[in-house]
PDB file of C-alpha atoms and ligand atoms in Angstrom:
ATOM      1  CA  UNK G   1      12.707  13.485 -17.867  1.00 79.00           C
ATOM      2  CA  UNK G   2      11.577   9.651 -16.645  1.00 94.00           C
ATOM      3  CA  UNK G   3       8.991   7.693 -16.675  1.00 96.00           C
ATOM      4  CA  UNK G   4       7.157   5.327 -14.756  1.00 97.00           C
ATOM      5  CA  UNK G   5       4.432   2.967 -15.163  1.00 97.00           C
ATOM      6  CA  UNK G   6       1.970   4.281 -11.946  1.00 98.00           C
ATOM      7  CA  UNK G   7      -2.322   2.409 -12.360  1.00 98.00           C
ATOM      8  CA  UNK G   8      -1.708   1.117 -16.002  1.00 97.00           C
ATOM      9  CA  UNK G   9      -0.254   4.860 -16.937  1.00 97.00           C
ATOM     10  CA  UNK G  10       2.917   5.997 -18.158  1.00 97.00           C
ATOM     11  CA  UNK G  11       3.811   9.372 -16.192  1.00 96.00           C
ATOM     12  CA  UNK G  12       6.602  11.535 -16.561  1.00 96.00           C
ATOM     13  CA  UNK G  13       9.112  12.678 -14.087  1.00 96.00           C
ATOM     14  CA  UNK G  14      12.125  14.534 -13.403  1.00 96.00           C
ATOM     15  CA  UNK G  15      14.078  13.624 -10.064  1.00 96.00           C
ATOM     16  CA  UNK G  16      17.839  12.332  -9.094  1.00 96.00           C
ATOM     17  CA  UNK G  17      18.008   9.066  -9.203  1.00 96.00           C
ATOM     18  CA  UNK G  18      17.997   8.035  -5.788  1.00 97.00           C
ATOM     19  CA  UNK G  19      14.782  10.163  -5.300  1.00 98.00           C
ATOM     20  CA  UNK G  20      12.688   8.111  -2.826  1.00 98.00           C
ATOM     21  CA  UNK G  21       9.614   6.872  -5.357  1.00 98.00           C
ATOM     22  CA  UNK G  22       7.434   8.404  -2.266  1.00 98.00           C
ATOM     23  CA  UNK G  23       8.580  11.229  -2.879  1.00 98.00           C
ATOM     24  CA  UNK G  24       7.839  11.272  -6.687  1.00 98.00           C
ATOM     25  CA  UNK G  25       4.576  10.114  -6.103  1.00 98.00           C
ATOM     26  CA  UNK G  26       3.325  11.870  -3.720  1.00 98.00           C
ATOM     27  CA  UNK G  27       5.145  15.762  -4.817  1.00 97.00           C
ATOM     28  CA  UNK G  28       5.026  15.297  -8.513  1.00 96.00           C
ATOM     29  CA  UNK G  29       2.581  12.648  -9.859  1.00 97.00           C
ATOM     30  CA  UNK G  30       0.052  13.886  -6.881  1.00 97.00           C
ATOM     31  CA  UNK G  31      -0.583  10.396  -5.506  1.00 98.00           C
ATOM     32  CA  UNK G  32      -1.003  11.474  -2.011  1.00 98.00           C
ATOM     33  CA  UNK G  33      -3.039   8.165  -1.159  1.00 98.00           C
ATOM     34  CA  UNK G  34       0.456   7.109   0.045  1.00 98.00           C
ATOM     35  CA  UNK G  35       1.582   8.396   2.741  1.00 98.00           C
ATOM     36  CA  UNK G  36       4.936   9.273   4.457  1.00 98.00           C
ATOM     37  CA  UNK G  37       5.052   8.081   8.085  1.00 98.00           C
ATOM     38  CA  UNK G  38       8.615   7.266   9.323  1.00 98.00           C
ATOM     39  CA  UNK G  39      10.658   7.202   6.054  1.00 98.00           C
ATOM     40  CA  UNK G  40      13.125   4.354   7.106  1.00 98.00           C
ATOM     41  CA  UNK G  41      11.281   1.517   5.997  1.00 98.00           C
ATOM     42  CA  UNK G  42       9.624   0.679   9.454  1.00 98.00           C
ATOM     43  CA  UNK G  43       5.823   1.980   9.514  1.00 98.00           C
ATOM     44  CA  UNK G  44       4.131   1.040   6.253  1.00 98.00           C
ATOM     45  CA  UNK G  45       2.781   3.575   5.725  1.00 98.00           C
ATOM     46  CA  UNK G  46       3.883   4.624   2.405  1.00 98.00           C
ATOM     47  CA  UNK G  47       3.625   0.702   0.745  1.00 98.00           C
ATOM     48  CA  UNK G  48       2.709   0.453  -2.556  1.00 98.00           C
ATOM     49  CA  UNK G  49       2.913  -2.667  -5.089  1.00 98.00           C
ATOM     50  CA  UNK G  50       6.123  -2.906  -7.612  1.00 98.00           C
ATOM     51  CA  UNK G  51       5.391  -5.518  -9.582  1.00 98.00           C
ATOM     52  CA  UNK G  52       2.815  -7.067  -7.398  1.00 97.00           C
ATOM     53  CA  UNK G  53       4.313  -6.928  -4.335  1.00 98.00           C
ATOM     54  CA  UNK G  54       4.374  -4.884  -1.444  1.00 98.00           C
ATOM     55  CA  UNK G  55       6.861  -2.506  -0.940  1.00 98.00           C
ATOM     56  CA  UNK G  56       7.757   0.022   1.340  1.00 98.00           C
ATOM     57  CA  UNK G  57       8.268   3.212  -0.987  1.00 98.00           C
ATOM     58  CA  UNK G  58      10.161   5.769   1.453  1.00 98.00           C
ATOM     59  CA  UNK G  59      13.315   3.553   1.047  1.00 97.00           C
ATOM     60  CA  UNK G  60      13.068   2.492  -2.641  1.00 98.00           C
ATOM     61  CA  UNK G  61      15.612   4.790  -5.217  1.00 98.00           C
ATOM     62  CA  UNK G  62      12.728   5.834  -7.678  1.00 98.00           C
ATOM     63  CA  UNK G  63      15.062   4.735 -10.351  1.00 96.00           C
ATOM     64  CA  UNK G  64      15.256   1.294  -9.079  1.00 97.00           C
ATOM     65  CA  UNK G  65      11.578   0.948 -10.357  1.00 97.00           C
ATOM     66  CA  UNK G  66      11.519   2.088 -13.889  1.00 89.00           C
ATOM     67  CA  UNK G  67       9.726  -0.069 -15.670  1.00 92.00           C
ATOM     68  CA  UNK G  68       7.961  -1.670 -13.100  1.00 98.00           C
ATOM     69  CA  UNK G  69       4.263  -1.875 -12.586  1.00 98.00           C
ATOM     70  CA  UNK G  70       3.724   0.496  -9.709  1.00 98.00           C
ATOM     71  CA  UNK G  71       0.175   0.088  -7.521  1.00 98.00           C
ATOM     72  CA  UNK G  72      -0.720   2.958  -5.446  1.00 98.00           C
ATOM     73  CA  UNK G  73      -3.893   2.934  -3.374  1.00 98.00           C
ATOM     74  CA  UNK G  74      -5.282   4.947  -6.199  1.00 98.00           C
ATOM     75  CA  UNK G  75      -5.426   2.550  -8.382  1.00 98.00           C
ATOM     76  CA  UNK G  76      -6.873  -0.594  -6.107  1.00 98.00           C
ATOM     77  CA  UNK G  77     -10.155  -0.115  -7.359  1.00 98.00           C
ATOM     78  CA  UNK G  78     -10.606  -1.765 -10.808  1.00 95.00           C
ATOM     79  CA  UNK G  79     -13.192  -0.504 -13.715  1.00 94.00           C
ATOM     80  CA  UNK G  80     -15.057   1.430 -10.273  1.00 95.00           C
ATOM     81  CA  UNK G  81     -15.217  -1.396  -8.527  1.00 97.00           C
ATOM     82  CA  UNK G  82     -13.466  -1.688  -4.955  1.00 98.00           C
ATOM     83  CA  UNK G  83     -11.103  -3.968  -4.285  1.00 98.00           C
ATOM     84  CA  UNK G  84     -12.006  -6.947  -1.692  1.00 98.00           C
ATOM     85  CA  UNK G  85      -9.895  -5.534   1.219  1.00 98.00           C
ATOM     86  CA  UNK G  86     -11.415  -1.949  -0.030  1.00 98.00           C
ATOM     87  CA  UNK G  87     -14.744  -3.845   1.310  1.00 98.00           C
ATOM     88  CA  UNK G  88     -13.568  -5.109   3.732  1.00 98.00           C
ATOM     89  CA  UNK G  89     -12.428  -2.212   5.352  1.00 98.00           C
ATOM     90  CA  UNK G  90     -15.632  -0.290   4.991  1.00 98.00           C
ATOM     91  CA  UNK G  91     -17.813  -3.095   6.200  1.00 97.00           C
ATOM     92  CA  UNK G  92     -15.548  -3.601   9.428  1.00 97.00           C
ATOM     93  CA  UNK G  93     -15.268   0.030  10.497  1.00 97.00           C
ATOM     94  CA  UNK G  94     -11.398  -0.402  10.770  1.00 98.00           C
ATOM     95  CA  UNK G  95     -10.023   3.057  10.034  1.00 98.00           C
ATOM     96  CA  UNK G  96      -9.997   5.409  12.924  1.00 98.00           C
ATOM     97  CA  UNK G  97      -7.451   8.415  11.597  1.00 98.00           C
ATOM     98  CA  UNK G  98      -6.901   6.739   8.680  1.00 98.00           C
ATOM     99  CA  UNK G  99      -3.455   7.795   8.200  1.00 98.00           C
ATOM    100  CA  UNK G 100      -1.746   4.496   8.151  1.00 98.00           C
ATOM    101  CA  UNK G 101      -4.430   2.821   6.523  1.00 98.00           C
ATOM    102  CA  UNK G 102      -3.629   3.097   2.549  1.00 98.00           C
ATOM    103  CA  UNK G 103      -0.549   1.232   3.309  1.00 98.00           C
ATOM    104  CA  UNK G 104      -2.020  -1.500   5.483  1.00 98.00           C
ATOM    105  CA  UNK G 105      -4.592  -2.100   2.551  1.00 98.00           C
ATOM    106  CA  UNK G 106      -1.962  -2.616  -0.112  1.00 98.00           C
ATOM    107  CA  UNK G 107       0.046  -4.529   2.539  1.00 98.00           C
ATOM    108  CA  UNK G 108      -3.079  -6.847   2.902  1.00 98.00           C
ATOM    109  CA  UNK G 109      -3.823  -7.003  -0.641  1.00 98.00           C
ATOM    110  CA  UNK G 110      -0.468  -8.317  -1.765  1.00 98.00           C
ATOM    111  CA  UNK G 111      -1.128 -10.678   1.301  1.00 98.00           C
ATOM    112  CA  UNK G 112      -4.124 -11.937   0.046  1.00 98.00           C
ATOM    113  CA  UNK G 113      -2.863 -12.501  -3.648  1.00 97.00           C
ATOM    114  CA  UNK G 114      -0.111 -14.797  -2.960  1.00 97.00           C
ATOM    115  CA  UNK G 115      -1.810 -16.172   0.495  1.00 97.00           C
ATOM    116  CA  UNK G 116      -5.892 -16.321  -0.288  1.00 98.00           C
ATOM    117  CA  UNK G 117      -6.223 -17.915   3.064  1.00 98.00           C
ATOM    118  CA  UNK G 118      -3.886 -16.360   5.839  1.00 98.00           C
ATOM    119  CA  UNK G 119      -3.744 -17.934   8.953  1.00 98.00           C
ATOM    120  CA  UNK G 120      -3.250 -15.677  12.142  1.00 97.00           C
ATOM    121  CA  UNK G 121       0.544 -16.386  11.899  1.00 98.00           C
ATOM    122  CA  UNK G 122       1.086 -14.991   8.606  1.00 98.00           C
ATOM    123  CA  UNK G 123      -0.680 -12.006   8.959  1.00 98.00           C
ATOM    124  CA  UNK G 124       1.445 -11.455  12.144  1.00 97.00           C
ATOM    125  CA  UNK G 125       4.353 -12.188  10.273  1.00 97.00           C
ATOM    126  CA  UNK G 126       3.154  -9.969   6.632  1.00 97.00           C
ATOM    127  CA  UNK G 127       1.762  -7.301   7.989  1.00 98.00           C
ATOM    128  CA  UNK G 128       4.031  -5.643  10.123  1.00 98.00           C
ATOM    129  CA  UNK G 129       2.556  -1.891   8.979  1.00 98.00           C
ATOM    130  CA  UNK G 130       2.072   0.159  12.106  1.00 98.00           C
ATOM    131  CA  UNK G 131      -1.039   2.030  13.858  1.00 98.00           C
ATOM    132  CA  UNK G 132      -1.230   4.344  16.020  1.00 98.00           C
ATOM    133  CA  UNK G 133      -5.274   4.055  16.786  1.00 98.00           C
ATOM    134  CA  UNK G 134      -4.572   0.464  17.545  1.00 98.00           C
ATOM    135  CA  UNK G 135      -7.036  -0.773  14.496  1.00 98.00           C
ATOM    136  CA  UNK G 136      -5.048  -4.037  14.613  1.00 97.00           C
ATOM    137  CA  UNK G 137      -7.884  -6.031  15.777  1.00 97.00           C
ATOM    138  CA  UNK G 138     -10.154  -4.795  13.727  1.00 98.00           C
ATOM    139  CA  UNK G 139      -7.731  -5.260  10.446  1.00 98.00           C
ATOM    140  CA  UNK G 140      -7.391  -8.964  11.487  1.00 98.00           C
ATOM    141  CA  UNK G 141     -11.225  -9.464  11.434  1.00 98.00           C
ATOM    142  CA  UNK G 142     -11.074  -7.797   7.666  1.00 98.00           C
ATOM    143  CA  UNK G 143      -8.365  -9.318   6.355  1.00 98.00           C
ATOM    144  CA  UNK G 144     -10.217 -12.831   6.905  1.00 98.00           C
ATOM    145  CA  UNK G 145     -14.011 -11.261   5.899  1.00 98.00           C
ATOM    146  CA  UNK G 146     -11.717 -10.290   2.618  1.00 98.00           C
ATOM    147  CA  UNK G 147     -10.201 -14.053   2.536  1.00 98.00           C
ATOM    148  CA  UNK G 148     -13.689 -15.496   2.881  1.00 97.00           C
ATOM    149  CA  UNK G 149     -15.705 -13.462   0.190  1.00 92.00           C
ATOM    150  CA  UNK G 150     -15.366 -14.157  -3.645  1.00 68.00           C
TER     151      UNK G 150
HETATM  152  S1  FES K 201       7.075   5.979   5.711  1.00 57.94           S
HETATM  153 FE1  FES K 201       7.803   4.268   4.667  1.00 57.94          FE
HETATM  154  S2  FES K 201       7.764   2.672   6.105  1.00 57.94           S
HETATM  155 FE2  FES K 201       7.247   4.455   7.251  1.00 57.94          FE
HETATM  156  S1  FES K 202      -5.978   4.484  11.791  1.00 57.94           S
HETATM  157 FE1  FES K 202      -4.853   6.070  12.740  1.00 57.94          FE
HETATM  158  S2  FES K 202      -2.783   5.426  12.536  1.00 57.94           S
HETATM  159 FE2  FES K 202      -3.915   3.738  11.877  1.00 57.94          FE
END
């Protein structure tokens, strides 16, 4: 048994060690917020935060991020309050599926904490996360209502 910090919680586990931490989320913690997309690192789909920082969890050994601070879209929202890209989101429209859309919110949320202000050119180059609606305009147009709001 293993444990990992997931939303301020300590959860157990029991996996191999190169378990992807997807996996664990998702089949035994029942985070299903993330999702599983292409599994090599490529889509987004599945990014949480370790630590802060976006990270694509399909790829990452679970036991690389024991004792870590793990973010899941689950746990965004703070005291029942939504998160500023959370708002964002809603007051843009932007999902159209959805299924890609937990990951591009973390994505943009680590973004936004260490770059408050993006620029066009660094969300092209941050948020590489993948959709297959096509949203991509409309996740621009959030990420810089999120940027401009308190
Ligand atoms: S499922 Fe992890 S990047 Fe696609
Ligand atoms: S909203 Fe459908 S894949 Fe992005």
């Amino acid at each position: 048994m293993a444990q990992l910090n997931v939303n301020g919680t300590v959860l157990n586990f029991e996996a191999e060690d190169d378990t992807p931490l997807l996996w664990v989320l998702r089949e035994q913690l029942g985070l299903t917020g993330t999702k599983y997309g292409c599994g090599i690192a490529q889509c987004g789909a599945c990014t949480v935060h370790i630590d802060g920082e976006a990270v694509r969890s399909c790829s990452l050994p679970v036991s690389a991020v024991e004792g870590k601070a793990i973010t899941t879209i689950e746990g965004l929202a703070q005291n029942g309050v939504l998160h500023k890209v959370q708002k964002a989101w809603i007051d843009n429209d932007v999902p159209q599926c959805g299924y890609c859309q937990c990951g591009m919110i973390m994505a943009v949320a680590a973004l936004l904490k260490e770059k408050p202000k993006p620029t066009d050119a660094d969300i092209d180059t941050s948020i590489t996360n993948i959709c297959r609606c096509g949203t991509f305009q409309q996740v621009r147009e959030a990420i810089h209502m999120a940027a401009a709001s308190a």
